[in-house]
XYZ file of C-alpha atoms in Angstrom:
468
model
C 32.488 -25.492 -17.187
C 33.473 -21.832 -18.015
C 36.762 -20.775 -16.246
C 35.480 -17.111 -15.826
C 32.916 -16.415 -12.374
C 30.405 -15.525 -15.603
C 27.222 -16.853 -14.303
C 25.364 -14.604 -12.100
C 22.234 -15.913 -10.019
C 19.789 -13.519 -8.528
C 17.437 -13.754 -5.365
C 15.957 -11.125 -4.274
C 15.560 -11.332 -0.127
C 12.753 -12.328 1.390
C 10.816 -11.152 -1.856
C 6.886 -10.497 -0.616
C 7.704 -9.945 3.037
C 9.851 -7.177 1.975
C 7.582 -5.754 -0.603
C 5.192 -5.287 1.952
C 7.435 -3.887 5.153
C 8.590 -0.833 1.902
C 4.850 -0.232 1.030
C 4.262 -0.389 4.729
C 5.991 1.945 7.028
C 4.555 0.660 10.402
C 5.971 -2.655 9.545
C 9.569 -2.010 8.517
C 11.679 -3.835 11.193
C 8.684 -5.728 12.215
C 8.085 -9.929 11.813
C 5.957 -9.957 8.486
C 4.105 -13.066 7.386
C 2.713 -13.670 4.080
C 0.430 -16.461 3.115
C -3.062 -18.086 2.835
C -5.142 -16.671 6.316
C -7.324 -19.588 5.873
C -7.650 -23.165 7.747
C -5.569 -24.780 5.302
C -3.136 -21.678 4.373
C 0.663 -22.104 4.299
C 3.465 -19.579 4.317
C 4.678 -17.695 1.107
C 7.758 -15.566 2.732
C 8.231 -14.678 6.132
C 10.463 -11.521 6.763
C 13.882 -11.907 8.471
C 12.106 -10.553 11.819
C 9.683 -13.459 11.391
C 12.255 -16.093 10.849
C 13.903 -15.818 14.125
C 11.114 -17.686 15.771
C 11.228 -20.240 13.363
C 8.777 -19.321 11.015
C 9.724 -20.910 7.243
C 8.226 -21.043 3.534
C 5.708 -23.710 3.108
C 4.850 -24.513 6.814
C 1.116 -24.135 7.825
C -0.383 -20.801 8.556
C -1.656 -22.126 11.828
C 2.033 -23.286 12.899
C 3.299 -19.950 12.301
C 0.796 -18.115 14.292
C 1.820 -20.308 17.112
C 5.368 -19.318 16.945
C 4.912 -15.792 15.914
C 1.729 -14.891 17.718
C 2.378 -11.185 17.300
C 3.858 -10.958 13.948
C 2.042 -9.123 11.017
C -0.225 -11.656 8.835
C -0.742 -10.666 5.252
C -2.764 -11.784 2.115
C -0.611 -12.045 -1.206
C -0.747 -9.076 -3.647
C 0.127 -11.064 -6.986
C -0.105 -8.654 -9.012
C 1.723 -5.874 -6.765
C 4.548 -8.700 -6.869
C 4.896 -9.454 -10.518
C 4.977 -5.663 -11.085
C 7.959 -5.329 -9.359
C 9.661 -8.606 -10.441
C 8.975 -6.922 -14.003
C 11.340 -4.350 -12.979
C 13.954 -6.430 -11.737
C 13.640 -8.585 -14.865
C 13.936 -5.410 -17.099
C 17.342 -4.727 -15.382
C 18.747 -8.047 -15.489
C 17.617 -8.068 -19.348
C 19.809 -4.588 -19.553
C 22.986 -6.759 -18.956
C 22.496 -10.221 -20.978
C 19.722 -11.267 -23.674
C 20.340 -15.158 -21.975
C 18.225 -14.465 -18.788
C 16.586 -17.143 -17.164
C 14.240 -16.634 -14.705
C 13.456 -19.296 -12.108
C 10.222 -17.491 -10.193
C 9.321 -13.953 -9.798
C 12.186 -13.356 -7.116
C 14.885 -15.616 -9.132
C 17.045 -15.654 -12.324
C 20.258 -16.860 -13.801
C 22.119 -14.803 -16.436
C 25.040 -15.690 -18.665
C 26.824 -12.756 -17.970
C 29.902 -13.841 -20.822
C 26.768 -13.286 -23.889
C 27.504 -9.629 -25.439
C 30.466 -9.264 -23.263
C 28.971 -8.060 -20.312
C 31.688 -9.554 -17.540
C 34.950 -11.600 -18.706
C 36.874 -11.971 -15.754
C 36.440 -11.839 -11.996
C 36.696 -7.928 -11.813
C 34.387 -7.066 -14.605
C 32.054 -9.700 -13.104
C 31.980 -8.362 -9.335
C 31.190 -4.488 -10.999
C 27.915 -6.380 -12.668
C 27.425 -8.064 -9.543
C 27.490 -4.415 -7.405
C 25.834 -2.117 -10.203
C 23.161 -4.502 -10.208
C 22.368 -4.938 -6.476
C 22.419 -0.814 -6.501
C 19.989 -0.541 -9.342
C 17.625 -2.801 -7.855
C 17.471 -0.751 -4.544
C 17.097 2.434 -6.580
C 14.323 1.221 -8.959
C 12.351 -0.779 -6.510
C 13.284 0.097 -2.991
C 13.718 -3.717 -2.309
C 17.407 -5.367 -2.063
C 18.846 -8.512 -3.415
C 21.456 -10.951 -3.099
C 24.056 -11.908 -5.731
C 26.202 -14.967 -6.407
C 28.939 -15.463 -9.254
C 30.753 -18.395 -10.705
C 31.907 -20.245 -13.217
C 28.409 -22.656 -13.532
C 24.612 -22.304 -12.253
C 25.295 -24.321 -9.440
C 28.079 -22.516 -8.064
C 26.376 -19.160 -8.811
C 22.688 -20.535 -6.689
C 24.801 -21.601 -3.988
C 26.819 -18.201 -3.813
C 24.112 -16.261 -3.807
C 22.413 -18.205 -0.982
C 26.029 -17.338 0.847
C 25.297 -13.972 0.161
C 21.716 -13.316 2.003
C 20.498 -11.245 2.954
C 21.916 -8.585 0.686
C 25.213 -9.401 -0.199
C 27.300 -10.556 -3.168
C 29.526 -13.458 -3.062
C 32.166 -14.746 -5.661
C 33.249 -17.772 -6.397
C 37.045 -17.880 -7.916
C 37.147 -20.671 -10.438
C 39.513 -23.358 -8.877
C 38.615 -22.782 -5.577
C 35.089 -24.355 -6.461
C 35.961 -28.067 -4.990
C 37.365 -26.711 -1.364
C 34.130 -24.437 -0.955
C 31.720 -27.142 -1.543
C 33.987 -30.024 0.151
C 32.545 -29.680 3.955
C 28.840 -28.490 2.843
C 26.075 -30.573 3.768
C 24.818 -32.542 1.133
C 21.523 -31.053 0.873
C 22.985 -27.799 -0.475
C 23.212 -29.621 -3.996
C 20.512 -29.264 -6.428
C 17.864 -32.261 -6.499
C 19.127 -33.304 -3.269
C 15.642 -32.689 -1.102
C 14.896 -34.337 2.472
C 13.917 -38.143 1.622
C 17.352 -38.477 -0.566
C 19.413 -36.445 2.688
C 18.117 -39.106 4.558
C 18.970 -41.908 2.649
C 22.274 -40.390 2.229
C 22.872 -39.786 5.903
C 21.797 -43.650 6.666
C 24.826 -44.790 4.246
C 26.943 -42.122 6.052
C 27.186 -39.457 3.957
C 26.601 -36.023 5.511
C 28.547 -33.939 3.212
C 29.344 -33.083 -0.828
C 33.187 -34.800 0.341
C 31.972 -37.053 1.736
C 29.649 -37.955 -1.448
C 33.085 -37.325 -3.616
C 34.879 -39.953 -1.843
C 32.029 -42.547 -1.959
C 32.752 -42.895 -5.470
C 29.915 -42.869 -8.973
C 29.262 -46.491 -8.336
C 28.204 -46.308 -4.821
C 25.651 -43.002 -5.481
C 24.205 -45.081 -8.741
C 24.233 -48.080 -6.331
C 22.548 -45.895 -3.636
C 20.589 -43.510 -5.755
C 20.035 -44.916 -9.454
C 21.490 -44.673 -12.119
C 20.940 -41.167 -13.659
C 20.436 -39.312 -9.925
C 23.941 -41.066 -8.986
C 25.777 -39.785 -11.516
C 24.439 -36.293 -11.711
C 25.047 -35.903 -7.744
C 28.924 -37.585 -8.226
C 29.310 -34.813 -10.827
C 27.837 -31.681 -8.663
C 30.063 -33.105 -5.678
C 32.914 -32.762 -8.278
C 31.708 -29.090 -8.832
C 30.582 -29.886 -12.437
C 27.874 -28.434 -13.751
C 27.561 -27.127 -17.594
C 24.422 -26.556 -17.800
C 23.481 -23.331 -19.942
C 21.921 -20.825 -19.137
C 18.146 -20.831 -20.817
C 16.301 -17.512 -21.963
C 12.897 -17.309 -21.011
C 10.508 -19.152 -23.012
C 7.052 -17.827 -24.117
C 3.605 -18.517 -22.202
C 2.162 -21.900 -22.848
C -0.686 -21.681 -20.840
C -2.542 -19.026 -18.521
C -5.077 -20.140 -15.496
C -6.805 -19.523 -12.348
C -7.514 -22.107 -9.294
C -9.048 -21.454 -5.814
C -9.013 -23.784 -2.518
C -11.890 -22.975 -0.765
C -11.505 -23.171 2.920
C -14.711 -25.716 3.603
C -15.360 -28.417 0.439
C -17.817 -27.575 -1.492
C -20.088 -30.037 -1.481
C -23.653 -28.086 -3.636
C -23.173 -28.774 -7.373
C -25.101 -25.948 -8.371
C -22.668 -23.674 -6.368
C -19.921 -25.565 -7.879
C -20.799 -24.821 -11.250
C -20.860 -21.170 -10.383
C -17.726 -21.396 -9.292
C -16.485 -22.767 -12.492
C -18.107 -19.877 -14.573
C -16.596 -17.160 -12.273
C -13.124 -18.921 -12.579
C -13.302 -18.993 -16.723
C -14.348 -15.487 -16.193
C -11.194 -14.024 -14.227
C -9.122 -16.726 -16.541
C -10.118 -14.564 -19.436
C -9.489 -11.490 -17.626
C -5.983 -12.394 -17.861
C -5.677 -13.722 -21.152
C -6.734 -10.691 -22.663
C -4.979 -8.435 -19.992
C -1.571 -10.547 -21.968
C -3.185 -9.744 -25.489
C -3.582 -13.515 -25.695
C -6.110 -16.147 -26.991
C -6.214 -20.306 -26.453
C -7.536 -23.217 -28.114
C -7.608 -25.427 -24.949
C -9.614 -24.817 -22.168
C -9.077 -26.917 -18.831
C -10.984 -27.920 -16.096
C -8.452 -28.801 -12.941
C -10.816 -30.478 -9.998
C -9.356 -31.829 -6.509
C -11.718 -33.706 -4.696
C -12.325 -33.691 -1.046
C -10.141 -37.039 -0.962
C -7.111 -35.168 -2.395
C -7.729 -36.852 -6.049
C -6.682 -34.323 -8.625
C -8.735 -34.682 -12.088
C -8.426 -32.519 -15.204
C -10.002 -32.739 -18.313
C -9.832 -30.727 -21.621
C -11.804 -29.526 -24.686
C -10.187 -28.383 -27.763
C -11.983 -25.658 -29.786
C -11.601 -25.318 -33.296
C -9.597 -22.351 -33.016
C -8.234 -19.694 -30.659
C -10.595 -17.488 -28.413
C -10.577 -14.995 -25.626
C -14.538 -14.749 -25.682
C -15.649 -15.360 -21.710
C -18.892 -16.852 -23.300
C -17.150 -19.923 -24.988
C -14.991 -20.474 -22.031
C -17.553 -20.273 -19.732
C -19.843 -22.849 -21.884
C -16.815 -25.137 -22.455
C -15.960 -25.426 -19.009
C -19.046 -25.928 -17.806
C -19.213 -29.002 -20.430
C -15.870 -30.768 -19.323
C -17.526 -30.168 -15.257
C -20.306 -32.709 -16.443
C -18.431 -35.435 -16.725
C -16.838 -34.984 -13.087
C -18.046 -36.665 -9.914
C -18.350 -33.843 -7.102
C -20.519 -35.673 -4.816
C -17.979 -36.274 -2.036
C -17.197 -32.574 -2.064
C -13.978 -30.360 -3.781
C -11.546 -28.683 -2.559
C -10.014 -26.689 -5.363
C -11.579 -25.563 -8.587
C -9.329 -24.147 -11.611
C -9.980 -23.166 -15.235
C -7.178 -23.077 -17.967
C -6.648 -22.023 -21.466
C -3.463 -23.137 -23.178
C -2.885 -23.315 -27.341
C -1.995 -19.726 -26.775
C -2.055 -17.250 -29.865
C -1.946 -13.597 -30.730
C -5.119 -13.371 -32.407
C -8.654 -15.245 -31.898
C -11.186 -17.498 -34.202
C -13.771 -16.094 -36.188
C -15.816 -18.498 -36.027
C -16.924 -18.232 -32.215
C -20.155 -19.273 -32.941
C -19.302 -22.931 -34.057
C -16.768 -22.789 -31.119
C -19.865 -21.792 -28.326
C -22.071 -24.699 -30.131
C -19.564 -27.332 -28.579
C -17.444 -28.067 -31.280
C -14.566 -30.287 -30.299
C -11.052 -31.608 -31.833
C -10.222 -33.684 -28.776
C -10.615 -33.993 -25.117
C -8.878 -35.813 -22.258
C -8.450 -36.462 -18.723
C -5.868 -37.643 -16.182
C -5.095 -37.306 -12.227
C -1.853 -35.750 -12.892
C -2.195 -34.152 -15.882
C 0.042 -30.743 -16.655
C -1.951 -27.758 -15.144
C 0.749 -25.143 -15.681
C -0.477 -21.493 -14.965
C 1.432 -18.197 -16.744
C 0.132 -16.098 -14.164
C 1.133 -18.454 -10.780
C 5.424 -18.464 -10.975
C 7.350 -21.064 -9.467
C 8.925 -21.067 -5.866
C 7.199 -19.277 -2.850
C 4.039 -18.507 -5.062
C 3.249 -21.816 -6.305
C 3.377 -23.153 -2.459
C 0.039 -20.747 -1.386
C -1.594 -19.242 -4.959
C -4.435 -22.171 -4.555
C -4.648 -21.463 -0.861
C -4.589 -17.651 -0.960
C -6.417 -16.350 -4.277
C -9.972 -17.030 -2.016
C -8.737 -15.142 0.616
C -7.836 -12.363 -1.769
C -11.286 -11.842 -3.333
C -12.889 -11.441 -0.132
C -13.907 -7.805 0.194
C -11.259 -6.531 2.980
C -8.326 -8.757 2.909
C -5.952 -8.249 5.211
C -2.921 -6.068 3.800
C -4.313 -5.211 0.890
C -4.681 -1.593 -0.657
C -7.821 0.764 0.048
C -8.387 4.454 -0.288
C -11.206 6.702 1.700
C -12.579 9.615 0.637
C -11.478 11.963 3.533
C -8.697 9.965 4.659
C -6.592 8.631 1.695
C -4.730 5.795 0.842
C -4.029 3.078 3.276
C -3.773 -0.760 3.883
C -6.222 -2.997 5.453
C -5.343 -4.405 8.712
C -8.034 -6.674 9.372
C -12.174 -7.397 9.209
C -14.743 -9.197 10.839
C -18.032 -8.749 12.544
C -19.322 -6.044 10.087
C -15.802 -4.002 10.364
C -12.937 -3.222 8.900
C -9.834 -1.335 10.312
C -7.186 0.443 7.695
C -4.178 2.005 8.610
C -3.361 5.061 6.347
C 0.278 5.091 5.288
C 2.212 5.513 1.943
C 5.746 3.776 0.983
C 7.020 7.422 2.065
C 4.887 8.502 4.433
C 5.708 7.874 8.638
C 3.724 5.138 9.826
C 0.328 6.049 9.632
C -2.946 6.388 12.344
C -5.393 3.401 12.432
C -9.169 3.797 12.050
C -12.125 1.529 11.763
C -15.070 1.723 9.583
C -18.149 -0.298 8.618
C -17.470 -2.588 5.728
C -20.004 -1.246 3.724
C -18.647 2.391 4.112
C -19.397 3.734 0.571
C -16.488 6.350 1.443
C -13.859 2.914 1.685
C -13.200 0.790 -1.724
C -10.088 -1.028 -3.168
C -7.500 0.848 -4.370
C -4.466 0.568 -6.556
C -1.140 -0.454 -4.884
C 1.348 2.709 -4.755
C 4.792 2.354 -6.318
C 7.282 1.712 -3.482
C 9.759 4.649 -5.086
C 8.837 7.607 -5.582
C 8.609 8.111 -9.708
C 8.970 4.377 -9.743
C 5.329 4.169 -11.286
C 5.899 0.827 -12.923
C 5.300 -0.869 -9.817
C 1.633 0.156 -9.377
C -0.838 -2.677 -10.728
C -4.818 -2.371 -10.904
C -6.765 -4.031 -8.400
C -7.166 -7.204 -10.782
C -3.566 -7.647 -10.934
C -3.136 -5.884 -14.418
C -0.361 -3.106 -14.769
C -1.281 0.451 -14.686
């Protein structure tokens, strides 16, 4: 472990909630919740307003309109989001080239590569310059933690929230964590807390005085002695810089299974479609295409066709996946549909037409089979992307840019029985009047989201989730 507080963990607060109360002036202050809107949607962020009833990350959508009847309930804006984590990134990039980012709201960085902080003053200044240049470039705010290690520095920073900084002076490291609860370690989720709490352990001293040999006894072998170390406040490991894209993809839950086979393989064609989209929108090609299928019995099945080369043509996708759906079983119904490419390269193969005649170097299959997706991050967004991205295509979905011809630029607030009603307000603007037009209102169409700061254009995305 470094003796310097060198490691600096970011989270920003409350990441999409917040995005959405700055591009929304009518719902500053106000409890925001953002998440799938369908039957089987589940909670991406809920704003600090929200939380106060009880509303959490990953609980059902229909649990949190119980216990926040009135609060604000939004679609996901992907694309809006990963624009602004871009920004973010791009400043924590500024201080280290060893930056590694955990999601689109979280990152470690070694702040001790290039010199950037040596000691515990010259670490705190990072610490505060950052947390200032994230307001002023973004409008959003984030919470900082320092220390000597990545555990400390996660666990600061969690201290910190919302919107604070918290240090961690080396040596002090053991009598911070000592009366913590146990589940404030990494890896330590609710079945292990249990298990803990039945051998009477509650807390990291607690887990420190039970000695290695009765976590390995208790836990294993490897989990034992990687928990008797964090209780100890070790932790060395290093900081990671981002690796490259292995794979990009696209997967929707569908509200009702899907039980028509024709309509299933039209689903599959529009979902190699949008997975091209972004493959090109990343200058990208792939040698792998990937067919993920859950089943209306919660089975997960993939399979895989390897082309001869590299392609970003929509027409070889499109014939490949619908190949590798052939050999699935769909008659009990599915759930979720998804279509991958992975191989990535920079360039394509010439020879498409051999490719689009069904050429293969391999295949395979497997219920748990890696289904990793560029696009989708980790941490709030992987809990609702397959229960959301539906609910986002749907013409009108709710909190999600629009523009009319006479009125301007505004937000959708909901839509149903032939309606839709938009409020029209800008990230600078006073909160805006509410009006209600027919859905098919040729004067009404999607619009681009608006940067949240004013000359802060590198926040605005397209409507298909490509920066502008």
């Amino acid at each position: 472990m470094r003796n310097a507080p060198t490691i600096l963990h970011l989270d920003m607060d409350a990441f999409y909630a917040s995005a959405e109360q700055a591009s929304k002036p009518s719902l500053r202050g106000k409890a925001v919740v953002v998440g799938g809107l369908g039957p089987r949607g589940v909670v991406a962020t809920a704003s600090y307003e929200a939380r106060v009833f009880g509303v959490r990350s990953a609980m059902p959508m229909a649990q949190a309109r119980r216990l926040a009847p009135n609060a604000a309930y939004l679609v996901p804006r992907f694309g809006f989001y990963r624009a602004i984590s871009e920004q973010v990134m791009g400043l924590l990039h500024s201080l280290s080239p060893l930056v590694e980012p955990l999601s689109l709201d979280e990152a470690f960085v070694d702040l001790e590569t290039d010199g950037a902080a040596w000691d515990r003053a010259s670490a705190r200044l990072v610490g505060e310059k950052l947390r200032a240049d994230i307001r002023a470039v973004t409008g959003l705010t984030g919470s900082v933690g320092l220390a000597a290690s990545k555990m400390l520095a996660k666990i600061a920073s969690e201290e910190a929230k919302p919107d604070g900084l918290v240090l961690i002076e080396p040596g002090t490291e053991r009598a911070l964590l000592g009366p913590m609860p146990v589940r404030i370690l990494p890896g330590v989720g609710p079945a292990t807390g249990d298990h803990l709490r039945r051998a009477g352990i509650t807390t990291v001293d607690d887990l420190a005085e039970a000695g290695e040999d009765e976590l390995v006894r208790l836990l294993g072998k490897a989990h034992g002695h990687g928990l008797y170390a964090m209780a100890l406040a070790r932790d060395d490991r290093p900081v990671v810089a981002e690796r490259g894209t292995k794979s990009v993809s696209v997967e929707d839950t569908y509200d009702v299974d899907i039980h028509d086979r024709v309509r299933v393989g039209l689903e599959v064609q529009r979902l190699a479609d949008r997975c091209v989209r972004r493959l090109r929108a990343a200058g990208l090609s792939g040698r792998t295409i990937v067919l993920k299928v859950r089943r209306y019995d919660f089975s997960t099945l993939t399979r895989s066709e390897t082309l001869r080369g590299p392609t970003d043509d929509p027409g070889v996708v499109r014939e490949a996946a619908g190949r590798l759906l052939e050999s699935v079983d769909t008659t009990g119904g599915v759930r979720l549909l998804g279509v991958g490419v992975s191989g990535l390269a920079d360039f394509t193969q010439e020879d498409l037409f051999a490719q689009a005649a069904g050429a293969r170097v391999g295949a395979g299959s497997g219920a748990d089979a890696e289904f990793s997706d560029a696009e989708v991050e980790s941490g709030e967004a992987e809990v609702v992307e397959e229960q959301v991205v539906a609910a986002a295509e749907r013409r009108w979905p709710s909190g999600h840019d629009v523009r009319h011809a006479q009125f301007g630029h505004g937000w959708v607030q909901g839509s149903g029985l032939g309606r839709v009603t938009v409020r029209f307000e800008t990230p600078g603007s006073e909160p805006g009047r509410v009006r209600t037009f027919r859905v098919d209102d040729l004067e009404l169409e999607p619009a681009d989201p608006l940067p949240l700061v004013e000359g802060g254009g590198g926040a605005g995305v397209s409507v298909d989730g490509v920066r502008t």
